[in-house]
Coordinates of N, CA and C in Angstrom, one line a residue:
M136 N 24.1 -87.8 102.7 CA 24.7 -87.2 101.4 C 23.9 -87.8 100.2
T137 N 23.8 -86.9 99.3 CA 23.1 -87.3 98.1 C 24.1 -88.0 97.1
D138 N 23.6 -88.8 96.2 CA 24.4 -89.5 95.3 C 24.6 -88.7 94.0
I139 N 24.2 -87.4 94.0 CA 24.3 -86.6 92.8 C 25.3 -85.5 93.0
V140 N 26.2 -85.3 92.1 CA 27.1 -84.2 92.0 C 26.6 -83.3 90.9
Y141 N 26.4 -82.0 91.2 CA 25.9 -81.1 90.1 C 27.2 -80.4 89.6
A142 N 27.3 -80.2 88.3 CA 28.5 -79.6 87.7 C 28.1 -78.6 86.7
T143 N 29.0 -77.6 86.5 CA 28.9 -76.6 85.5 C 30.2 -76.1 85.1
T144 N 30.3 -75.4 84.0 CA 31.6 -74.8 83.6 C 31.3 -73.4 83.3
L145 N 32.2 -72.5 83.8 CA 32.2 -71.1 83.6 C 33.3 -70.7 82.7
D146 N 33.0 -69.8 81.8 CA 34.1 -69.2 80.9 C 34.8 -68.1 81.7
T147 N 36.1 -68.1 81.8 CA 36.8 -67.1 82.5 C 38.0 -66.6 81.7
P148 N 38.6 -65.5 82.0 CA 39.7 -65.0 81.2 C 40.9 -66.0 81.2
V149 N 41.0 -66.9 82.1 CA 42.1 -67.9 82.1 C 41.6 -69.3 81.7
G150 N 40.5 -69.4 81.1 CA 40.0 -70.7 80.6 C 38.8 -71.1 81.4
A151 N 38.3 -72.2 80.9 CA 37.1 -72.8 81.5 C 37.3 -73.2 83.0
L152 N 36.4 -72.9 83.9 CA 36.4 -73.3 85.3 C 35.3 -74.2 85.6
A153 N 35.6 -75.5 85.9 CA 34.6 -76.5 86.3 C 34.3 -76.3 87.7
L154 N 33.0 -76.4 88.1 CA 32.6 -76.3 89.5 C 31.7 -77.5 89.7
L155 N 31.9 -78.2 90.9 CA 31.1 -79.4 91.2 C 30.6 -79.2 92.6
V156 N 29.3 -79.4 92.8 CA 28.6 -79.2 94.1 C 27.9 -80.5 94.5
R157 N 28.1 -80.8 95.7 CA 27.3 -81.9 96.3 C 26.9 -81.5 97.7
D158 N 25.6 -81.7 98.0 CA 25.0 -81.4 99.3 C 25.3 -79.9 99.7
D159 N 25.1 -79.0 98.8 CA 25.2 -77.6 99.0 C 26.6 -77.1 99.4
A160 N 27.6 -77.8 98.9 CA 29.0 -77.4 99.2 C 29.8 -77.7 97.9
L161 N 30.8 -76.9 97.6 CA 31.7 -77.1 96.5 C 32.6 -78.3 96.9
V162 N 32.6 -79.3 96.1 CA 33.5 -80.5 96.4 C 34.7 -80.5 95.4
A163 N 34.6 -79.8 94.4 CA 35.8 -79.7 93.4 C 35.6 -78.5 92.5
A164 N 36.7 -77.9 92.1 CA 36.7 -76.8 91.2 C 38.1 -76.7 90.6
G165 N 38.1 -76.4 89.3 CA 39.4 -76.3 88.7 C 39.3 -75.9 87.2
F166 N 40.4 -75.4 86.7 CA 40.5 -74.8 85.4 C 40.6 -76.0 84.4
T167 N 39.5 -76.5 83.9 CA 39.4 -77.6 83.0 C 38.2 -77.3 82.1
P168 N 38.3 -77.6 80.8 CA 37.2 -77.2 79.9 C 36.1 -78.2 79.8
V169 N 36.3 -79.4 80.2 CA 35.2 -80.4 80.0 C 34.8 -81.0 81.3
V170 N 33.7 -80.6 81.8 CA 33.3 -80.9 83.2 C 33.1 -82.4 83.4
D171 N 32.7 -83.1 82.4 CA 32.5 -84.6 82.6 C 33.8 -85.4 82.3
Q172 N 34.9 -84.7 82.1 CA 36.2 -85.3 81.9 C 37.2 -84.6 82.8
F173 N 36.8 -84.3 84.0 CA 37.6 -83.5 84.9 C 38.7 -84.2 85.6
G174 N 39.0 -85.5 85.3 CA 40.1 -86.2 85.9 C 40.3 -86.1 87.3
R175 N 41.3 -85.3 87.8 CA 41.6 -85.2 89.2 C 40.5 -84.6 90.0
L176 N 39.5 -83.9 89.4 CA 38.4 -83.3 90.2 C 37.4 -84.3 90.5
R177 N 37.4 -85.5 89.9 CA 36.4 -86.5 90.2 C 36.7 -87.2 91.5
T178 N 36.0 -86.8 92.6 CA 36.4 -87.2 93.9 C 35.4 -88.3 94.5
T179 N 34.4 -88.6 93.6 CA 33.4 -89.5 94.1 C 32.8 -90.4 93.0
T180 N 32.1 -91.4 93.3 CA 31.5 -92.2 92.3 C 30.0 -91.8 92.1
A181 N 29.6 -90.8 92.7 CA 28.2 -90.3 92.6 C 27.9 -89.9 91.2
S182 N 26.6 -89.9 90.9 CA 26.2 -89.6 89.5 C 26.5 -88.1 89.3
L183 N 26.9 -87.8 88.1 CA 27.2 -86.4 87.7 C 26.1 -85.9 86.9
R184 N 25.6 -84.7 87.3 CA 24.5 -84.1 86.5 C 25.0 -82.7 86.1
V185 N 25.3 -82.5 84.8 CA 25.7 -81.2 84.3 C 24.5 -80.3 84.1
V186 N 24.7 -79.1 84.7 CA 23.6 -78.1 84.7 C 24.2 -76.8 84.1
D187 N 23.3 -75.9 83.7 CA 23.7 -74.6 83.2 C 24.3 -73.7 84.2
S188 N 23.8 -73.8 85.5 CA 24.2 -72.9 86.5 C 24.1 -73.6 87.9
L189 N 25.0 -73.2 88.8 CA 24.9 -73.7 90.1 C 24.5 -72.6 91.1
G190 N 23.6 -71.7 90.6 CA 23.1 -70.7 91.4 C 24.1 -69.8 92.1
P191 N 24.1 -69.7 93.4 CA 25.0 -68.8 94.1 C 26.5 -69.2 93.9
F192 N 26.8 -70.4 93.6 CA 28.2 -70.8 93.4 C 28.7 -70.1 92.1
S193 N 27.8 -70.3 91.0 CA 28.2 -69.7 89.7 C 28.2 -68.2 89.8
L194 N 27.2 -67.6 90.5 CA 27.2 -66.2 90.6 C 28.4 -65.6 91.4
A195 N 28.8 -66.3 92.4 CA 30.0 -65.8 93.2 C 31.3 -65.9 92.4
L196 N 31.4 -66.9 91.6 CA 32.6 -67.0 90.8 C 32.6 -66.1 89.6
Q197 N 31.4 -65.8 89.0 CA 31.3 -64.8 88.0 C 31.7 -63.5 88.5
A198 N 31.1 -63.2 89.7 CA 31.4 -61.9 90.4 C 32.9 -61.7 90.6
Y199 N 33.6 -62.8 91.1 CA 35.1 -62.8 91.3 C 35.8 -62.4 90.0
F200 N 35.4 -63.0 88.9 CA 36.1 -62.7 87.6 C 35.7 -61.4 87.1
D201 N 34.6 -60.8 87.5 CA 34.1 -59.5 87.1 C 34.8 -58.4 88.0
G202 N 35.5 -58.8 89.1 CA 36.2 -57.8 89.9 C 35.9 -57.9 91.4
D203 N 34.9 -58.5 91.8 CA 34.6 -58.6 93.2 C 35.4 -59.8 93.8
V204 N 36.6 -59.6 94.1 CA 37.6 -60.7 94.4 C 37.3 -61.4 95.8
T205 N 36.4 -60.8 96.5 CA 36.0 -61.4 97.8 C 34.7 -62.2 97.7
A206 N 34.1 -62.2 96.5 CA 32.8 -62.9 96.3 C 32.8 -64.4 96.7
P207 N 33.8 -65.2 96.4 CA 33.7 -66.6 96.8 C 34.1 -66.9 98.3
D208 N 34.5 -65.9 99.0 CA 35.1 -66.1 100.4 C 34.2 -66.9 101.3
T209 N 32.9 -66.8 101.2 CA 32.0 -67.5 102.1 C 31.3 -68.7 101.5
L210 N 31.7 -69.1 100.3 CA 31.1 -70.3 99.7 C 31.5 -71.5 100.5
P211 N 30.6 -72.4 100.9 CA 30.9 -73.6 101.6 C 31.7 -74.6 100.7
V212 N 32.7 -75.2 101.2 CA 33.5 -76.2 100.5 C 33.6 -77.4 101.4
S213 N 33.8 -78.5 100.7 CA 34.0 -79.8 101.4 C 35.0 -80.6 100.6
Q214 N 36.1 -80.9 101.2 CA 37.1 -81.8 100.6 C 37.7 -82.7 101.6
P215 N 38.0 -83.9 101.3 CA 38.6 -84.9 102.3 C 40.0 -84.5 102.6
G216 N 40.4 -84.7 103.8 CA 41.8 -84.5 104.2 C 41.9 -84.5 105.7
G217 N 43.1 -84.8 106.2 CA 43.3 -84.9 107.6 C 43.3 -83.5 108.3
A218 N 43.6 -83.5 109.6 CA 43.6 -82.3 110.4 C 44.5 -81.2 109.8
F219 N 45.7 -81.5 109.5 CA 46.7 -80.5 109.0 C 46.2 -79.9 107.7
R220 N 45.7 -80.8 106.7 CA 45.3 -80.2 105.5 C 44.1 -79.3 105.7
Q221 N 43.1 -79.8 106.5 CA 42.0 -78.9 106.8 C 42.4 -77.6 107.3
A222 N 43.3 -77.6 108.3 CA 43.8 -76.3 108.8 C 44.5 -75.5 107.8
A223 N 45.3 -76.1 106.9 CA 46.0 -75.4 105.9 C 45.0 -74.8 104.9
W224 N 44.0 -75.5 104.5 CA 43.0 -75.0 103.6 C 42.2 -73.8 104.2
K225 N 42.0 -73.9 105.5 CA 41.3 -72.8 106.2 C 42.2 -71.5 106.2
V226 N 43.5 -71.7 106.4 CA 44.4 -70.6 106.4 C 44.5 -70.0 105.0
M227 N 44.5 -70.8 104.0 CA 44.6 -70.3 102.6 C 43.4 -69.3 102.4
R228 N 42.2 -69.7 102.9 CA 41.0 -68.8 102.7 C 41.1 -67.6 103.5
E229 N 42.0 -67.5 104.5 CA 42.2 -66.3 105.3 C 43.2 -65.3 104.7
V230 N 44.0 -65.8 103.7 CA 44.9 -64.9 103.1 C 44.1 -63.9 102.2
P231 N 44.2 -62.6 102.4 CA 43.5 -61.7 101.6 C 43.8 -61.7 100.1
P232 N 42.8 -61.5 99.3 CA 43.0 -61.5 97.8 C 44.1 -60.6 97.4
G233 N 45.0 -61.1 96.5 CA 46.1 -60.4 96.0 C 47.3 -60.4 96.9
E234 N 47.2 -60.9 98.1 CA 48.4 -61.0 98.9 C 48.9 -62.5 98.9
T235 N 50.1 -62.7 99.3 CA 50.7 -64.0 99.3 C 51.4 -64.3 100.7
I236 N 51.5 -65.6 101.0 CA 52.3 -66.0 102.1 C 53.1 -67.2 101.6
S237 N 54.2 -67.4 102.3 CA 55.1 -68.5 101.9 C 54.5 -69.9 102.4
Y238 N 55.0 -70.9 101.8 CA 54.7 -72.3 102.3 C 55.1 -72.4 103.8
A239 N 56.2 -71.8 104.2 CA 56.6 -71.9 105.6 C 55.6 -71.2 106.5
E240 N 55.1 -70.0 106.0 CA 54.1 -69.3 106.8 C 52.8 -70.0 106.9
L241 N 52.5 -70.7 105.8 CA 51.3 -71.5 105.8 C 51.4 -72.6 106.8
A242 N 52.5 -73.3 106.8 CA 52.7 -74.4 107.8 C 52.6 -73.8 109.2
S243 N 53.2 -72.7 109.5 CA 53.2 -72.1 110.8 C 51.7 -71.7 111.2
R244 N 51.1 -71.0 110.3 CA 49.7 -70.6 110.6 C 48.7 -71.8 110.8
A245 N 49.1 -72.9 110.1 CA 48.2 -74.1 110.2 C 48.6 -74.9 111.5
G246 N 49.5 -74.4 112.3 CA 49.8 -75.1 113.5 C 51.0 -76.0 113.6
S247 N 51.7 -76.2 112.4 CA 52.9 -77.1 112.4 C 54.0 -76.4 111.7
P248 N 54.8 -75.5 112.4 CA 55.8 -74.7 111.7 C 56.8 -75.6 110.9
N249 N 57.1 -76.8 111.3 CA 58.1 -77.6 110.6 C 57.5 -78.4 109.5
A250 N 56.2 -78.3 109.2 CA 55.6 -79.1 108.2 C 55.5 -78.3 106.8
V251 N 56.6 -77.8 106.4 CA 56.6 -77.0 105.1 C 56.2 -77.9 103.9
R252 N 56.8 -79.1 103.9 CA 56.5 -80.0 102.8 C 55.0 -80.4 102.8
A253 N 54.4 -80.6 104.0 CA 53.0 -80.9 104.1 C 52.2 -79.7 103.7
A254 N 52.6 -78.5 103.9 CA 51.9 -77.3 103.4 C 51.9 -77.3 101.9
G255 N 53.0 -77.7 101.3 CA 53.1 -77.8 99.8 C 52.1 -78.9 99.3
S256 N 52.1 -80.0 100.0 CA 51.1 -81.0 99.7 C 49.7 -80.6 99.8
A257 N 49.4 -79.8 100.8 CA 48.0 -79.3 101.0 C 47.6 -78.4 99.8
C258 N 48.6 -77.7 99.3 CA 48.3 -76.9 98.1 C 48.1 -77.8 96.9
A259 N 49.0 -78.8 96.7 CA 48.9 -79.7 95.6 C 47.6 -80.5 95.6
L260 N 47.1 -80.9 96.7 CA 46.0 -81.7 96.9 C 44.7 -81.0 97.0
N261 N 44.7 -79.7 96.9 CA 43.5 -78.8 97.0 C 42.6 -79.1 95.8
M262 N 41.4 -79.5 96.0 CA 40.5 -79.8 94.9 C 39.5 -78.7 94.7
V263 N 39.7 -77.6 95.3 CA 38.7 -76.5 95.2 C 39.4 -75.2 94.8
A264 N 40.2 -75.2 93.8 CA 40.9 -74.0 93.4 C 40.0 -73.3 92.4
P265 N 39.9 -72.0 92.4 CA 40.6 -71.0 93.2 C 39.8 -70.6 94.5
I266 N 38.7 -71.3 94.8 CA 37.9 -70.9 96.0 C 38.7 -71.1 97.3
V267 N 39.5 -72.2 97.4 CA 40.5 -72.3 98.4 C 41.8 -71.9 97.7
P268 N 42.2 -70.7 97.9 CA 43.2 -70.0 97.0 C 44.6 -70.4 97.3
C269 N 44.9 -71.6 96.8 CA 46.3 -72.1 96.9 C 47.2 -71.2 96.0
H270 N 46.7 -70.5 95.1 CA 47.5 -69.6 94.3 C 48.1 -68.5 95.1
R271 N 47.7 -68.2 96.3 CA 48.2 -67.2 97.1 C 49.4 -67.7 98.0
I272 N 49.8 -68.9 97.8 CA 50.9 -69.5 98.5 C 52.1 -69.5 97.6
V273 N 53.3 -69.0 98.0 CA 54.5 -68.9 97.2 C 55.7 -69.4 98.0
R274 N 56.8 -69.5 97.3 CA 58.0 -69.9 98.0 C 58.6 -68.7 98.8
T275 N 59.4 -69.1 99.8 CA 60.1 -68.1 100.6 C 60.9 -67.2 99.6
G276 N 60.8 -65.9 99.7 CA 61.5 -65.0 98.8 C 60.6 -64.5 97.7
G277 N 59.4 -65.1 97.6 CA 58.4 -64.5 96.7 C 58.3 -65.2 95.3
N278 N 59.2 -66.2 95.0 CA 59.0 -67.0 93.8 C 57.7 -67.7 93.8
L279 N 57.0 -67.7 92.7 CA 55.7 -68.2 92.6 C 55.6 -69.7 93.0
G280 N 56.6 -70.5 92.8 CA 56.5 -71.9 93.1 C 55.7 -72.6 92.0
G281 N 54.9 -73.5 92.3 CA 54.1 -74.2 91.4 C 52.6 -73.9 91.4
Y282 N 51.9 -74.4 90.5 CA 50.4 -74.3 90.5 C 49.9 -75.4 89.5
Y283 N 49.0 -76.2 89.9 CA 48.5 -77.3 89.1 C 48.0 -76.8 87.7
Y284 N 47.4 -75.7 87.7 CA 46.9 -75.2 86.4 C 47.8 -74.2 85.7
G285 N 49.1 -74.2 86.1 CA 50.1 -73.5 85.4 C 50.4 -72.1 86.0
L286 N 51.7 -71.8 85.9 CA 52.1 -70.5 86.6 C 51.5 -69.3 85.9
A287 N 51.2 -69.3 84.6 CA 50.5 -68.2 84.0 C 49.2 -67.9 84.7
T288 N 48.4 -69.0 85.0 CA 47.1 -68.9 85.6 C 47.3 -68.3 87.0
K289 N 48.3 -68.8 87.8 CA 48.6 -68.3 89.1 C 48.9 -66.9 89.1
Q290 N 49.8 -66.5 88.2 CA 50.2 -65.1 88.1 C 49.0 -64.2 87.7
W291 N 48.2 -64.7 86.8 CA 47.0 -63.9 86.4 C 46.0 -63.7 87.5
L292 N 45.8 -64.8 88.3 CA 44.9 -64.7 89.4 C 45.3 -63.7 90.5
L293 N 46.6 -63.7 90.8 CA 47.2 -62.7 91.7 C 47.1 -61.3 91.2
A294 N 47.4 -61.1 89.9 CA 47.3 -59.8 89.3 C 45.9 -59.3 89.3
H295 N 45.0 -60.2 89.0 CA 43.5 -59.8 89.0 C 43.1 -59.4 90.4
E296 N 43.5 -60.1 91.4 CA 43.1 -59.8 92.7 C 43.7 -58.5 93.2
R297 N 44.8 -58.1 92.7 CA 45.5 -56.9 93.0 C 44.9 -55.7 92.2
G298 N 44.0 -56.0 91.3 CA 43.4 -54.9 90.5 C 44.2 -54.5 89.4
D299 N 45.1 -55.3 88.9 CA 46.0 -54.9 87.8 C 45.2 -54.9 86.5
T300 N 44.9 -53.7 86.0 CA 44.0 -53.6 84.9 C 44.7 -53.8 83.6
E301 N 46.0 -53.9 83.6 CA 46.9 -54.1 82.4 C 47.3 -55.6 82.3
L302 N 46.7 -56.5 83.1 CA 47.1 -57.8 83.1 C 46.7 -58.5 81.8
T303 N 47.6 -59.4 81.4 CA 47.3 -60.3 80.2 C 47.7 -61.7 80.6
L304 N 47.1 -62.6 79.9 CA 47.4 -64.0 80.2 C 48.7 -64.3 79.4
L305 N 49.6 -64.9 80.2 CA 50.9 -65.3 79.6 C 50.8 -66.4 78.6

């Protein structure tokens, strides 16, 4: 592993999106305007090098916000976590854009049907939003539940993925 994390910030309709890459994989992403003060996204003591673009990572996320909602689907990601979290994050990436599943369904698909709270924790501890799309996980019954970057952002992302051309940021 290299001791350098490359970072950039993209302007999006829901605010700045910080992207951090180490060893050719996204290690963190989140809606925060200052890439060198990204708080919870700082997952390593490696040196941070801010760049204008992260090549295919920046292009894929720009394509996502331009309407190609599947563009980030194959981007490599790497985040620490045990077997259940890794399974839950994999399942999140399998939920089609614009669709949602419940925390209970996430737990079941990740192999532990009784681990609904752990499924919620996997969403809360996801360091690569929206590439690992925890915004697609909702409460049983369809209530949006929570989202680290705010419910307005979660709602906007889902509407965007559904092709809602009338969407506005709340």
